[in-house]
Short mmCIF file of C-alpha atoms in Angstrom, two decimals:
data_model
loop_
_atom_site.label_atom_id
_atom_site.label_comp_id
_atom_site.label_asym_id
_atom_site.label_seq_id
_atom_site.Cartn_x
_atom_site.Cartn_y
_atom_site.Cartn_z
CA UNK K 228 0.07 -0.02 -0.01
CA UNK K 229 1.23 3.50 -0.99
CA UNK K 230 1.33 6.07 1.78
CA UNK K 231 2.12 9.46 0.11
CA UNK K 232 0.47 12.94 -0.18
CA UNK K 233 1.84 13.49 -3.75
CA UNK K 234 0.93 17.06 -3.61
CA UNK K 235 1.41 18.83 -7.02
CA UNK K 236 0.97 22.38 -8.34
CA UNK K 237 -2.46 21.99 -9.41
CA UNK K 238 -3.75 20.77 -6.22
CA UNK K 239 -1.66 23.33 -4.23
CA UNK K 240 -2.92 26.19 -6.64
CA UNK K 241 -6.58 25.26 -6.63
CA UNK K 242 -6.78 24.16 -3.04
CA UNK K 243 -5.48 27.51 -1.65
CA UNK K 244 -7.75 29.42 -4.37
CA UNK K 245 -10.94 27.77 -3.06
CA UNK K 246 -9.86 27.30 0.59
CA UNK K 247 -8.72 30.89 0.62
CA UNK K 248 -12.25 32.18 0.18
CA UNK K 249 -12.89 30.53 3.67
CA UNK K 250 -13.16 32.60 6.91
CA UNK K 251 -14.23 35.95 5.13
CA UNK K 252 -17.89 35.62 5.31
CA UNK K 253 -20.07 33.73 8.33
CA UNK K 254 -22.75 33.24 5.84
CA UNK K 255 -20.68 31.67 2.96
CA UNK K 256 -18.80 29.48 5.63
CA UNK K 257 -22.09 28.22 7.13
CA UNK K 258 -23.42 27.41 3.86
CA UNK K 259 -20.32 25.51 2.65
CA UNK K 260 -20.14 23.80 5.99
CA UNK K 261 -23.67 22.54 5.50
CA UNK K 262 -23.24 21.07 2.12
CA UNK K 263 -19.81 19.61 3.07
CA UNK K 264 -21.13 17.88 6.11
CA UNK K 265 -24.74 17.17 5.59
CA UNK K 266 -25.19 16.69 1.80
CA UNK K 267 -25.66 12.81 1.93
CA UNK K 268 -28.68 13.53 4.30
CA UNK K 269 -30.02 16.03 1.98
CA UNK K 270 -29.82 13.67 -0.87
CA UNK K 271 -31.67 10.97 1.49
CA UNK K 272 -34.40 13.59 1.62
CA UNK K 273 -34.40 14.28 -2.23
CA UNK K 274 -34.69 10.55 -2.86
CA UNK K 275 -37.81 10.36 -0.55
CA UNK K 276 -39.40 13.35 -2.04
CA UNK K 277 -38.82 12.02 -5.78
CA UNK K 278 -40.11 8.75 -4.81
CA UNK K 279 -43.49 10.02 -3.55
CA UNK K 280 -43.67 12.81 -6.02
CA UNK K 281 -43.36 10.48 -9.20
CA UNK K 282 -46.57 9.29 -10.81
CA UNK K 283 -48.09 6.33 -8.93
CA UNK K 284 -47.72 3.99 -12.13
CA UNK K 285 -44.21 5.03 -12.78
CA UNK K 286 -42.12 1.98 -11.74
CA UNK K 287 -39.26 2.74 -14.29
CA UNK K 288 -38.25 6.01 -12.68
CA UNK K 289 -38.74 4.58 -9.27
CA UNK K 290 -36.20 1.86 -10.39
CA UNK K 291 -33.68 4.77 -11.39
CA UNK K 292 -33.65 6.16 -7.92
CA UNK K 293 -32.99 2.54 -6.64
CA UNK K 294 -30.23 1.97 -9.02
CA UNK K 295 -29.01 5.59 -8.02
CA UNK K 296 -29.06 4.58 -4.51
CA UNK K 297 -26.96 1.53 -4.93
CA UNK K 298 -24.53 3.42 -7.25
CA UNK K 299 -23.69 5.55 -4.38
CA UNK K 300 -23.20 2.76 -2.04
CA UNK K 301 -20.91 0.99 -4.56
CA UNK K 302 -18.82 4.19 -5.15
CA UNK K 303 -18.14 4.17 -1.19
CA UNK K 304 -17.11 0.38 -1.34
CA UNK K 305 -14.67 1.31 -4.12
CA UNK K 306 -13.53 4.08 -1.98
CA UNK K 307 -12.71 1.90 0.84
CA UNK K 308 -10.74 -0.42 -1.19
CA UNK K 309 -8.64 2.23 -2.53
CA UNK K 310 -8.01 4.17 0.66
CA UNK K 311 -7.45 0.77 2.70
CA UNK K 312 -5.58 -1.55 0.31
CA UNK K 313 -3.95 1.01 -2.52
CA UNK K 314 -3.18 4.36 -1.66
CA UNK K 315 -3.41 6.37 1.71
CA UNK K 316 -3.17 9.96 0.97
CA UNK K 317 -2.85 12.27 4.07
CA UNK K 318 -5.26 15.09 4.44
CA UNK K 319 -4.48 18.56 3.23
CA UNK K 320 -4.71 19.94 6.84
CA UNK K 321 -1.86 17.44 7.92
CA UNK K 322 0.42 18.27 4.93
CA UNK K 323 0.26 21.87 4.39
CA UNK K 324 1.86 24.33 7.03
CA UNK K 325 -0.34 25.77 9.82
CA UNK K 326 -1.61 29.19 8.89
CA UNK K 327 -1.53 28.55 5.08
CA UNK K 328 -5.22 27.28 5.22
CA UNK K 329 -8.53 27.49 6.90
CA UNK K 330 -10.00 24.49 8.24
CA UNK K 331 -13.91 25.06 8.93
CA UNK K 332 -14.80 21.47 10.00
CA UNK K 333 -13.03 19.11 12.42
CA UNK K 334 -12.10 15.90 10.72
CA UNK K 335 -10.36 12.67 11.49
CA UNK K 336 -6.96 12.39 9.97
CA UNK K 337 -7.90 9.58 7.77
CA UNK K 338 -7.20 8.92 4.02
CA UNK K 339 -8.03 11.87 1.83
CA UNK K 340 -8.53 10.31 -1.49
CA UNK K 341 -10.89 9.59 -2.78
CA UNK K 342 -13.65 11.93 -1.23
CA UNK K 343 -16.57 9.63 -0.06
CA UNK K 344 -19.06 12.51 -0.08
CA UNK K 345 -18.17 13.32 -3.51
CA UNK K 346 -18.12 9.76 -4.81
CA UNK K 347 -21.51 9.06 -3.22
CA UNK K 348 -23.03 12.34 -4.63
CA UNK K 349 -21.96 11.54 -8.11
CA UNK K 350 -23.12 8.03 -7.66
CA UNK K 351 -26.48 9.32 -7.09
CA UNK K 352 -26.40 12.10 -9.73
CA UNK K 353 -25.09 10.10 -12.67
CA UNK K 354 -27.66 7.10 -11.55
CA UNK K 355 -30.61 9.33 -12.21
CA UNK K 356 -29.12 11.34 -14.93
CA UNK K 357 -31.09 10.73 -18.34
CA UNK K 358 -33.56 8.32 -16.59
CA UNK K 359 -35.58 10.69 -14.51
CA UNK K 360 -37.44 14.04 -15.07
CA UNK K 361 -35.08 17.13 -15.18
CA UNK K 362 -36.73 18.09 -11.65
CA UNK K 363 -35.05 15.14 -10.03
CA UNK K 364 -31.78 14.96 -12.31
CA UNK K 365 -30.74 18.49 -12.22
CA UNK K 366 -30.82 19.27 -8.41
CA UNK K 367 -29.08 15.88 -7.93
CA UNK K 368 -26.24 17.14 -10.44
CA UNK K 369 -26.11 20.66 -8.93
CA UNK K 370 -25.72 19.35 -5.34
CA UNK K 371 -23.12 17.11 -6.32
CA UNK K 372 -21.09 19.84 -8.00
CA UNK K 373 -21.58 22.03 -4.68
CA UNK K 374 -20.35 19.08 -2.72
CA UNK K 375 -17.09 18.99 -4.70
CA UNK K 376 -16.32 22.67 -3.92
CA UNK K 377 -17.52 22.58 -0.54
CA UNK K 378 -15.13 19.78 0.60
CA UNK K 379 -12.16 21.78 -0.64
CA UNK K 380 -13.53 25.11 0.66
CA UNK K 381 -13.62 23.70 4.38
CA UNK K 382 -10.24 22.43 3.88
CA UNK K 383 -10.51 18.68 4.26
CA UNK K 384 -9.72 17.46 0.49
CA UNK K 385 -7.33 18.22 -2.29
CA UNK K 386 -9.07 19.04 -5.65
CA UNK K 387 -7.94 15.71 -7.08
CA UNK K 388 -9.77 13.96 -4.13
CA UNK K 389 -13.03 15.38 -5.25
CA UNK K 390 -12.32 14.88 -8.95
CA UNK K 391 -11.27 11.29 -8.31
CA UNK K 392 -14.38 10.79 -6.32
CA UNK K 393 -16.55 12.09 -9.17
CA UNK K 394 -14.89 9.65 -11.64
CA UNK K 395 -15.48 6.83 -9.18
CA UNK K 396 -19.12 7.71 -8.41
CA UNK K 397 -19.73 8.01 -12.37
CA UNK K 398 -18.13 4.62 -13.06
CA UNK K 399 -20.17 3.06 -9.92
CA UNK K 400 -23.34 4.28 -11.81
CA UNK K 401 -22.35 2.83 -15.11
CA UNK K 402 -21.52 -0.49 -13.36
CA UNK K 403 -24.98 -0.44 -11.46
CA UNK K 404 -27.01 0.25 -14.51
CA UNK K 405 -25.45 -3.13 -15.98
CA UNK K 406 -27.59 -4.61 -13.30
CA UNK K 407 -30.77 -2.37 -13.53
CA UNK K 408 -33.05 -5.13 -14.40
CA UNK K 409 -31.71 -7.37 -11.23
CA UNK K 410 -32.87 -4.19 -9.07
CA UNK K 411 -36.33 -4.07 -10.55
CA UNK K 412 -37.77 -6.79 -8.36
CA UNK K 413 -36.67 -5.07 -5.39
CA UNK K 414 -38.03 -1.73 -6.54
CA UNK K 415 -41.32 -3.39 -7.32
CA UNK K 416 -41.52 -4.87 -3.84
CA UNK K 417 -41.05 -1.74 -2.08
CA UNK K 418 -43.38 0.35 -4.47
CA UNK K 419 -46.01 -2.61 -3.79
CA UNK K 420 -45.81 -1.56 -0.06
CA UNK K 421 -47.01 1.79 -1.07
CA UNK K 422 -49.53 0.89 -3.63
CA UNK K 423 -47.51 1.97 -6.38
CA UNK K 424 -46.66 0.45 -9.75
CA UNK K 425 -48.50 -0.45 -13.10
CA UNK K 426 -51.14 -2.55 -11.51
CA UNK K 427 -51.96 -0.14 -8.67
CA UNK K 428 -52.30 2.67 -11.39
CA UNK K 429 -54.22 0.57 -13.77
CA UNK K 430 -56.67 -0.62 -10.88
CA UNK K 431 -57.35 2.96 -9.81
CA UNK K 432 -57.88 3.84 -13.50
CA UNK K 433 -60.30 1.26 -13.94
CA UNK K 434 -62.02 2.23 -10.72
CA UNK K 435 -62.39 5.69 -12.01
CA UNK K 436 -63.80 4.72 -15.38
CA UNK K 437 -66.49 2.31 -13.96
CA UNK K 438 -67.58 5.14 -11.72
#
């Protein structure tokens, strides 16, 4: 296993450019702290809202939500393999000299690469991209971009940590969609608990017609 920071001019310049904005505005700091820490919880709320907002008969797009959820999980599994068995990269706040950066949140000095928050976010975002309405896919993608910036802004990741995390999230979603049909039975089972799915929608339609 490799233990090295491998700091490069790109990481150094972009890290200090983005992180240099921290500590000047309490409002901006609070916003970026929120997205850096609580984005995955926000995604959970968005998943739930999208699940219930979709038309009752729409099982395909609910399956897209399920696949996207599994994509985020797979991305995190890939991250564990990389950070525990391939490359341990120290966090920037353990490498850069004190006083040269602003760290807005406390964080364990664990592996910096790849960014878990970014990988999960992009697994979710690319999982729904092109398979759900824009009112779902666009917010998912915008949030993923904000998370990338926020994790550098608060001082806990290098730019290549979040870029690498995004790539892993995209790859994870592509892999999970190879098994999209295998996820469908689980989606149908969960949807049936709420009375959703084609059969439920058809039965409702027939009842309205007979009335």
